Tab-separated table of C-alpha atoms in Angstrom:
chain	number	residue	atom	x	y	z
A	1	MET	CA	-8.294	-4.810	-99.061
A	2	ALA	CA	-8.970	-8.287	-99.809
A	3	THR	CA	-11.884	-10.560	-101.356
A	4	SER	CA	-12.962	-13.790	-99.411
A	5	ASN	CA	-10.415	-15.399	-102.055
A	6	GLY	CA	-7.440	-13.059	-101.239
A	7	THR	CA	-7.950	-11.471	-103.804
A	8	ILE	CA	-7.005	-7.093	-103.885
A	9	ILE	CA	-9.519	-4.640	-104.027
A	10	PRO	CA	-7.766	-1.309	-104.714
A	11	ALA	CA	-9.692	1.972	-103.840
A	12	PRO	CA	-13.056	2.653	-106.150
A	13	LEU	CA	-11.895	5.382	-109.199
A	14	GLY	CA	-15.538	6.293	-109.723
A	15	LEU	CA	-18.049	7.853	-108.541
A	16	LEU	CA	-21.146	7.916	-110.634
A	17	ALA	CA	-23.967	10.396	-109.571
A	18	GLU	CA	-27.611	9.701	-110.391
A	19	LEU	CA	-28.810	13.186	-108.969
A	20	THR	CA	-32.174	12.727	-110.279
A	21	HIS	CA	-34.690	10.557	-112.771
A	22	ARG	CA	-36.541	13.895	-113.990
A	23	CYS	CA	-35.621	14.429	-117.776
A	24	PRO	CA	-37.350	15.954	-119.910
A	25	LEU	CA	-36.553	13.194	-123.261
A	26	GLY	CA	-38.222	9.805	-123.464
A	27	CYS	CA	-35.361	7.656	-125.210
A	28	PRO	CA	-36.281	4.121	-125.496
A	29	TYR	CA	-33.050	2.762	-124.792
A	30	CYS	CA	-33.185	4.876	-121.384
A	31	SER	CA	-30.904	2.800	-118.780
A	32	ASN	CA	-32.214	4.100	-115.803
A	33	PRO	CA	-34.665	1.934	-113.944
A	34	LEU	CA	-38.112	1.444	-114.899
A	35	ALA	CA	-39.718	2.209	-111.625
A	36	LEU	CA	-37.844	5.614	-111.319
A	37	ASP	CA	-37.260	7.472	-107.731
A	38	LYS	CA	-39.902	10.582	-106.915
A	39	ARG	CA	-38.191	14.111	-106.946
A	40	VAL	CA	-39.102	13.866	-102.966
A	41	ASP	CA	-36.964	11.427	-102.304
A	42	GLU	CA	-34.426	12.450	-103.675
A	43	LEU	CA	-31.388	14.110	-101.382
A	44	ASP	CA	-30.966	17.170	-101.197
A	45	THR	CA	-27.722	19.315	-101.218
A	46	ALA	CA	-25.950	18.373	-98.353
A	47	SER	CA	-25.685	15.184	-98.821
A	48	TRP	CA	-24.438	14.941	-102.012
A	49	ALA	CA	-21.583	17.067	-101.181
A	50	ARG	CA	-20.824	14.719	-98.224
A	51	VAL	CA	-21.136	11.762	-100.976
A	52	CYS	CA	-18.333	13.997	-102.478
A	53	ARG	CA	-16.256	14.905	-99.480
A	54	GLU	CA	-16.095	10.722	-98.484
A	55	ALA	CA	-15.556	9.385	-101.824
A	56	ALA	CA	-12.603	11.129	-102.489
A	57	ALA	CA	-11.606	10.081	-98.975
A	58	LEU	CA	-11.969	6.933	-100.629
A	59	GLY	CA	-10.355	7.374	-102.933
A	60	VAL	CA	-12.418	8.221	-105.959
A	61	LEU	CA	-10.808	10.363	-108.369
A	62	GLN	CA	-13.983	11.212	-110.804
A	63	VAL	CA	-17.227	11.957	-110.293
A	64	HIS	CA	-19.770	11.542	-112.958
A	65	LEU	CA	-22.744	13.900	-112.747
A	66	SER	CA	-26.394	12.376	-113.903
A	67	GLY	CA	-29.644	11.520	-113.907
A	68	GLY	CA	-31.864	11.766	-115.416
A	69	GLU	CA	-31.531	15.446	-116.511
A	70	PRO	CA	-29.411	16.841	-113.689
A	71	ALA	CA	-29.524	20.143	-114.709
A	72	ALA	CA	-33.542	19.227	-113.771
A	73	ARG	CA	-31.786	21.063	-110.365
A	74	ARG	CA	-31.545	24.104	-109.673
A	75	ASP	CA	-28.473	23.627	-106.848
A	76	LEU	CA	-26.289	21.885	-109.275
A	77	PRO	CA	-24.184	24.419	-109.415
A	78	ASP	CA	-24.134	23.867	-105.907
A	79	ILE	CA	-23.241	20.283	-106.415
A	80	VAL	CA	-20.429	21.055	-109.084
A	81	LYS	CA	-18.445	23.533	-106.353
A	82	ALA	CA	-18.773	20.656	-103.912
A	83	ALA	CA	-17.110	17.895	-106.175
A	84	ARG	CA	-14.381	20.714	-106.747
A	85	GLU	CA	-13.817	21.581	-103.303
A	86	ALA	CA	-13.032	17.562	-102.981
A	87	GLY	CA	-10.913	16.762	-105.378
A	88	LEU	CA	-12.983	15.841	-107.622
A	89	TYR	CA	-12.674	15.650	-111.837
A	90	SER	CA	-16.510	16.693	-112.715
A	91	ASN	CA	-18.081	15.348	-115.392
A	92	LEU	CA	-21.619	16.501	-116.369
A	93	ILE	CA	-23.528	14.118	-118.455
A	94	THR	CA	-26.568	16.042	-120.047
A	95	SER	CA	-28.875	15.905	-122.683
A	96	ALA	CA	-28.652	19.290	-123.100
A	97	VAL	CA	-32.410	19.988	-122.693
A	98	GLY	CA	-33.303	22.060	-120.140
A	99	LEU	CA	-29.916	23.446	-119.528
A	100	THR	CA	-29.675	27.010	-120.410
A	101	PRO	CA	-26.167	28.789	-121.353
A	102	GLN	CA	-26.220	31.074	-117.485
A	103	THR	CA	-26.733	27.156	-115.835
A	104	LEU	CA	-23.660	26.266	-118.200
A	105	ALA	CA	-21.838	29.126	-117.096
A	106	ALA	CA	-22.204	28.729	-113.550
A	107	LEU	CA	-20.673	25.282	-113.380
A	108	ALA	CA	-17.675	26.228	-115.007
A	109	ALA	CA	-18.094	28.677	-112.560
A	110	ALA	CA	-18.347	26.678	-109.770
A	111	GLY	CA	-15.400	24.257	-111.565
A	112	LEU	CA	-17.033	21.945	-113.856
A	113	ASP	CA	-13.777	20.167	-115.360
A	114	HIS	CA	-16.032	17.909	-118.968
A	115	VAL	CA	-19.377	18.142	-120.577
A	116	GLN	CA	-20.781	14.735	-122.275
A	117	ILE	CA	-24.097	15.462	-124.524
A	118	SER	CA	-26.004	12.695	-125.973
A	119	ILE	CA	-26.995	13.290	-128.661
A	120	GLN	CA	-29.975	10.691	-130.159
A	121	ASP	CA	-28.724	10.931	-134.199
A	122	SER	CA	-27.489	13.057	-137.191
A	123	ASP	CA	-30.175	13.265	-138.579
A	124	GLU	CA	-32.430	15.798	-136.631
A	125	ALA	CA	-35.884	14.312	-137.828
A	126	SER	CA	-34.488	10.744	-136.367
A	127	ALA	CA	-33.020	12.332	-133.254
A	128	ASP	CA	-35.584	13.789	-132.359
A	129	HIS	CA	-38.332	11.060	-132.679
A	130	ILE	CA	-36.153	8.553	-130.876
A	131	ALA	CA	-35.672	11.401	-127.715
A	132	GLY	CA	-39.542	11.198	-128.102
A	133	PHE	CA	-38.488	15.810	-127.978
A	134	LYS	CA	-39.435	17.863	-130.835
A	135	SER	CA	-36.397	20.762	-130.891
A	136	ALA	CA	-34.463	18.328	-128.994
A	137	PHE	CA	-31.605	18.064	-131.774
A	138	ALA	CA	-31.532	22.213	-132.478
A	139	ARG	CA	-31.330	22.639	-128.257
A	140	LYS	CA	-28.411	20.106	-128.634
A	141	ARG	CA	-26.462	21.461	-130.795
A	142	ALA	CA	-26.573	24.947	-129.421
A	143	LEU	CA	-25.495	23.596	-125.254
A	144	ALA	CA	-22.561	21.990	-127.651
A	145	LYS	CA	-21.310	25.295	-128.703
A	146	GLU	CA	-21.665	27.020	-125.643
A	147	VAL	CA	-19.408	24.738	-124.388
A	148	VAL	CA	-16.563	24.846	-126.261
A	149	ARG	CA	-16.742	28.742	-126.333
A	150	LEU	CA	-16.729	28.135	-122.472
A	151	GLY	CA	-13.397	26.400	-122.677
A	152	LEU	CA	-14.518	23.307	-121.652
A	153	PRO	CA	-13.362	20.044	-123.002
A	154	LEU	CA	-17.032	18.440	-125.110
A	155	THR	CA	-17.927	14.469	-125.203
A	156	ILE	CA	-20.918	13.676	-127.792
A	157	ASN	CA	-22.466	9.846	-126.393
A	158	MET	CA	-23.721	8.999	-129.593
A	159	VAL	CA	-26.192	5.769	-128.576
A	160	VAL	CA	-26.764	3.184	-131.548
A	161	HIS	CA	-29.209	0.860	-132.462
A	162	ARG	CA	-31.503	-0.288	-135.536
A	163	ALA	CA	-32.358	2.987	-136.608
A	164	ASN	CA	-29.124	4.941	-136.418
A	165	ILE	CA	-26.533	2.289	-137.349
A	166	GLY	CA	-25.662	3.256	-140.854
A	167	ARG	CA	-25.306	6.631	-139.604
A	168	ILE	CA	-21.181	6.716	-138.103
A	169	GLU	CA	-19.576	8.206	-140.385
A	170	ALA	CA	-22.688	11.218	-140.588
A	171	MET	CA	-22.463	11.077	-136.362
A	172	VAL	CA	-18.373	11.486	-135.764
A	173	ASP	CA	-18.442	14.149	-138.477
A	174	LEU	CA	-20.945	16.033	-136.147
A	175	SER	CA	-19.344	15.232	-133.013
A	176	LEU	CA	-16.384	17.014	-135.283
A	177	SER	CA	-18.588	20.336	-136.365
A	178	LEU	CA	-19.049	20.638	-132.482
A	179	GLY	CA	-15.434	21.108	-131.498
A	180	ALA	CA	-15.650	17.230	-129.667
A	181	SER	CA	-12.399	15.796	-128.903
A	182	ARG	CA	-14.225	12.765	-128.232
A	183	VAL	CA	-17.189	10.999	-129.096
A	184	GLU	CA	-18.459	7.710	-127.896
A	185	ILE	CA	-19.810	5.462	-130.665
A	186	ALA	CA	-22.148	3.241	-127.703
A	187	HIS	CA	-24.653	0.006	-128.770
A	188	VAL	CA	-27.929	0.164	-126.510
A	189	GLN	CA	-26.871	-2.249	-123.879
A	190	TYR	CA	-30.473	-3.623	-123.165
A	191	TYR	CA	-31.718	-3.434	-119.802
A	192	GLY	CA	-34.270	-1.240	-118.439
A	193	TRP	CA	-36.089	0.562	-121.121
A	194	ALA	CA	-33.695	-0.630	-124.044
A	195	LEU	CA	-34.944	-4.586	-122.618
A	196	LYS	CA	-38.398	-3.273	-123.012
A	197	ASN	CA	-37.567	-2.098	-126.714
A	198	ARG	CA	-35.211	-4.582	-127.098
A	199	ALA	CA	-37.070	-5.624	-130.933
A	200	ALA	CA	-37.377	-2.290	-131.935
A	201	LEU	CA	-33.398	-1.638	-131.551
A	202	MET	CA	-31.834	-4.424	-131.990
A	203	PRO	CA	-29.140	-3.859	-135.026
A	204	THR	CA	-28.604	-7.016	-137.734
A	205	GLY	CA	-25.508	-8.851	-137.414
A	206	GLU	CA	-24.250	-7.009	-141.068
A	207	GLN	CA	-25.077	-3.677	-139.122
A	208	VAL	CA	-22.872	-4.283	-136.349
A	209	ASP	CA	-20.366	-6.107	-139.047
A	210	ASP	CA	-20.143	-2.475	-141.338
A	211	ALA	CA	-19.756	-0.726	-138.471
A	212	VAL	CA	-17.366	-1.973	-136.952
A	213	ARG	CA	-15.352	-1.748	-140.076
A	214	THR	CA	-16.663	2.661	-140.353
A	215	VAL	CA	-15.423	3.070	-136.641
A	216	GLU	CA	-12.319	1.298	-137.737
A	217	MET	CA	-11.932	3.827	-141.067
A	218	LEU	CA	-13.107	6.654	-139.443
A	219	ARG	CA	-10.207	6.151	-136.082
A	220	ASP	CA	-7.399	5.800	-139.006
A	221	ARG	CA	-9.229	9.688	-141.487
A	222	HIS	CA	-9.434	11.854	-138.097
A	223	ARG	CA	-6.078	10.035	-136.060
A	224	GLY	CA	-4.746	13.752	-134.349
A	225	GLN	CA	-8.361	15.550	-134.383
A	226	ILE	CA	-10.982	12.887	-132.217
A	227	VAL	CA	-11.024	10.248	-130.504
A	228	ILE	CA	-13.748	7.495	-131.668
A	229	ASP	CA	-14.058	4.899	-128.754
A	230	ALA	CA	-16.407	2.022	-129.278
A	231	VAL	CA	-17.095	-1.427	-128.253
A	232	VAL	CA	-18.910	-4.382	-129.999
A	233	PRO	CA	-22.431	-4.935	-129.288
A	234	ASP	CA	-22.837	-7.456	-126.418
A	235	TYR	CA	-24.931	-9.202	-127.826
A	236	TYR	CA	-22.925	-10.087	-130.865
A	237	ALA	CA	-20.005	-10.500	-129.164
A	238	ARG	CA	-17.997	-13.866	-128.181
A	239	PHE	CA	-17.241	-12.834	-124.921
A	240	PRO	CA	-19.213	-10.588	-122.179
A	241	LYS	CA	-17.785	-7.129	-120.985
A	242	PRO	CA	-16.556	-6.991	-117.058
A	243	CYS	CA	-19.339	-6.040	-115.019
A	244	VAL	CA	-17.655	-2.503	-114.562
A	245	GLY	CA	-14.560	-3.251	-114.485
A	246	GLY	CA	-15.674	-6.040	-112.614
A	247	TRP	CA	-18.948	-6.432	-109.721
A	248	GLY	CA	-18.128	-3.774	-106.431
A	249	ARG	CA	-13.885	-3.185	-107.641
A	250	ARG	CA	-13.285	-0.032	-109.648
A	251	SER	CA	-16.788	2.567	-109.058
A	252	LEU	CA	-19.856	3.165	-107.236
A	253	ASN	CA	-23.223	4.209	-108.611
A	254	VAL	CA	-25.803	6.484	-106.036
A	255	THR	CA	-29.102	6.443	-107.001
A	256	PRO	CA	-31.259	9.779	-107.126
A	257	ALA	CA	-32.682	8.857	-103.253
A	258	GLY	CA	-29.354	7.227	-101.766
A	259	ARG	CA	-29.309	3.652	-102.351
A	260	VAL	CA	-25.595	2.196	-103.322
A	261	LEU	CA	-25.144	0.645	-106.089
A	262	PRO	CA	-22.324	-1.864	-108.025
A	263	CYS	CA	-23.623	-0.844	-111.019
A	264	HIS	CA	-26.673	1.519	-112.388
A	265	ALA	CA	-28.328	-2.073	-113.329
A	266	ALA	CA	-27.631	-3.800	-109.816
A	267	GLU	CA	-31.467	-3.718	-108.920
A	268	VAL	CA	-33.205	-5.984	-111.179
A	269	ILE	CA	-31.415	-8.444	-108.951
A	270	PRO	CA	-33.714	-9.451	-106.809
A	271	GLY	CA	-32.858	-10.414	-103.136
A	272	LEU	CA	-30.219	-7.966	-102.992
A	273	GLU	CA	-29.703	-5.271	-99.947
A	274	PHE	CA	-28.753	-2.221	-100.978
A	275	TRP	CA	-26.960	0.737	-97.986
A	276	ASN	CA	-28.170	3.892	-98.262
A	277	VAL	CA	-25.862	7.076	-97.440
A	278	ARG	CA	-27.869	8.577	-95.380
A	279	GLU	CA	-27.641	5.387	-93.074
A	280	HIS	CA	-24.320	4.402	-94.165
A	281	SER	CA	-20.869	5.983	-95.207
A	282	LEU	CA	-19.415	5.260	-98.270
A	283	ALA	CA	-16.921	3.898	-97.033
A	284	ASP	CA	-18.900	0.967	-95.401
A	285	ILE	CA	-20.506	0.488	-97.865
A	286	TRP	CA	-17.258	-0.116	-100.536
A	287	ARG	CA	-15.916	-2.387	-97.885
A	288	ALA	CA	-19.062	-4.266	-95.781
A	289	SER	CA	-22.292	-4.303	-97.980
A	290	PRO	CA	-24.068	-7.305	-99.042
A	291	ALA	CA	-24.800	-6.081	-102.207
A	292	PHE	CA	-21.459	-5.490	-102.597
A	293	LEU	CA	-20.146	-8.433	-101.349
A	294	ALA	CA	-22.457	-10.212	-103.583
A	295	PHE	CA	-20.366	-10.950	-106.574
A	296	ARG	CA	-17.140	-9.573	-105.599
A	297	ASP	CA	-14.960	-12.490	-105.850
A	298	THR	CA	-14.894	-15.088	-107.992
A	299	ASN	CA	-15.676	-18.246	-105.018
A	300	TRP	CA	-19.805	-17.227	-106.890
A	301	MET	CA	-18.949	-18.493	-110.013
A	302	ARG	CA	-20.001	-21.676	-110.999
A	303	GLU	CA	-18.442	-23.814	-114.621
A	304	PRO	CA	-17.631	-22.842	-116.739
A	305	CYS	CA	-16.710	-20.092	-115.458
A	306	GLN	CA	-15.405	-21.521	-112.405
A	307	SER	CA	-12.374	-22.960	-114.312
A	308	CYS	CA	-12.350	-20.734	-117.548
A	309	PRO	CA	-8.400	-19.103	-117.529
A	310	ARG	CA	-10.720	-15.875	-118.541
A	311	ARG	CA	-11.991	-16.058	-114.868
A	312	GLU	CA	-9.943	-12.185	-113.524
A	313	GLN	CA	-10.664	-10.927	-117.072
A	314	ASP	CA	-14.606	-10.365	-117.776
A	315	PHE	CA	-15.868	-11.955	-114.062
A	316	GLY	CA	-18.045	-14.171	-115.843
A	317	GLY	CA	-19.969	-10.885	-116.894
A	318	CYS	CA	-22.694	-9.043	-115.893
A	319	ARG	CA	-25.022	-9.957	-113.598
A	320	CYS	CA	-27.494	-7.839	-114.359
A	321	GLN	CA	-27.464	-9.366	-118.060
A	322	ALA	CA	-27.353	-13.167	-116.970
A	323	PHE	CA	-30.525	-12.032	-114.348
A	324	LEU	CA	-32.404	-10.832	-117.236
A	325	LEU	CA	-31.940	-12.908	-119.808
A	326	THR	CA	-31.681	-16.518	-117.524
A	327	GLY	CA	-33.874	-15.582	-114.412
A	328	ASP	CA	-29.991	-16.789	-112.148
A	329	ALA	CA	-27.861	-13.930	-110.957
A	330	ARG	CA	-24.859	-16.821	-110.917
A	331	ALA	CA	-25.081	-17.988	-114.657
A	332	THR	CA	-22.719	-17.504	-116.438
A	333	ASP	CA	-23.418	-14.295	-118.683
A	334	PRO	CA	-25.098	-16.198	-122.137
A	335	VAL	CA	-23.531	-13.661	-123.759
A	336	CYS	CA	-20.243	-15.771	-123.905
A	337	HIS	CA	-20.087	-18.331	-126.709
A	338	LEU	CA	-19.096	-20.803	-123.798
A	339	SER	CA	-21.999	-20.363	-121.877
A	340	PRO	CA	-24.398	-23.620	-121.820
A	341	GLN	CA	-27.205	-20.910	-122.115
A	342	HIS	CA	-26.180	-19.007	-125.386
A	343	ALA	CA	-28.659	-19.826	-127.568
A	344	ILE	CA	-31.028	-17.590	-125.714
A	345	VAL	CA	-28.810	-14.774	-126.961
A	346	ALA	CA	-28.690	-16.201	-130.060
A	347	GLN	CA	-32.536	-16.472	-130.416
A	348	ALA	CA	-32.595	-12.334	-128.910
A	349	ALA	CA	-29.908	-11.243	-131.189
A	350	ALA	CA	-32.533	-12.238	-134.074
A	351	GLU	CA	-35.882	-11.348	-132.826
A	352	ARG	CA	-36.912	-7.953	-134.531
A	353	ALA	CA	-40.079	-5.935	-134.887
A	354	GLU	CA	-41.070	-2.814	-136.828
A	355	LYS	CA	-42.831	-0.995	-134.129
A	356	ALA	CA	-43.281	2.414	-132.095
A	357	TYR	CA	-40.931	2.662	-129.406
A	358	GLU	CA	-42.303	2.588	-125.376
A	359	TYR	CA	-41.212	5.930	-124.247
A	360	ARG	CA	-39.661	5.913	-121.054
A	361	SER	CA	-42.478	8.330	-118.366
């Protein structure tokens, strides 16, 4: 498949399946939209099984079962089974709160391949405060041990911001103690709820520099024991990240209600038409959905992106971030130091406030 400028677009590799927006936690950096899909609007079991089959036929190799909290759905083992029968590698992204050992065992029996647990901090009191749920930390530790006991590969996801960025070493130590094979040091991405809480979450430049040095030191120390993934947070980068590998180029995101997005935040951009799996096949959506075609090639780019040698590397950066910060989805992502609007990001990174979180609700 080729774009309008002749670029060949391969089949997507990954599918993010947002099974539900229901979640027991209230994390102030949640990437879910501010307007959450209702339970009554969620796709049923048969629809998710069909999505898995269509994804595999399209060339998708792995499905990330996410939410909200996917364990809020009682049919989660059936969805995992459908993914296995379709030949997809399944990764469960879970808060671990509300997921019982019995359900986890049923998921393993259904063919689940991998589990990713989010933990808000290495300090229990802080973790529970960030999650907005008392005893969340203890439940996460307990379920992580159960994941390892069942022989499932475990990744720990640590979302980093001003309140916990100084404890990265302790976070990695915790991940090792839980038997994880990988830990993701994921700096907050400022969309959705995180954007509402940006001033309360934003780290200082000094904290970010210290974090980068700490991660490199820990990678050397624990080489061969655990994989440590980490990236510089957008607001402190010189160049923007490519939007999920390029808008509509590598992956698909299906919302609980069945809308298919090029990335999880795409609905913040007004005027885009998102096709739904209730009316269209996944293959048709990938190839012809107006939302996927909107920024898939480079013809939409303006300067400095249009003549930039990096335009096929970062594709102008994140379209959602460009819109949220400038009001124009076709603008150069202002994270880029070459953007004429880069001062917006520099100013936002300097704005910090000691105030209570506005929890996801």
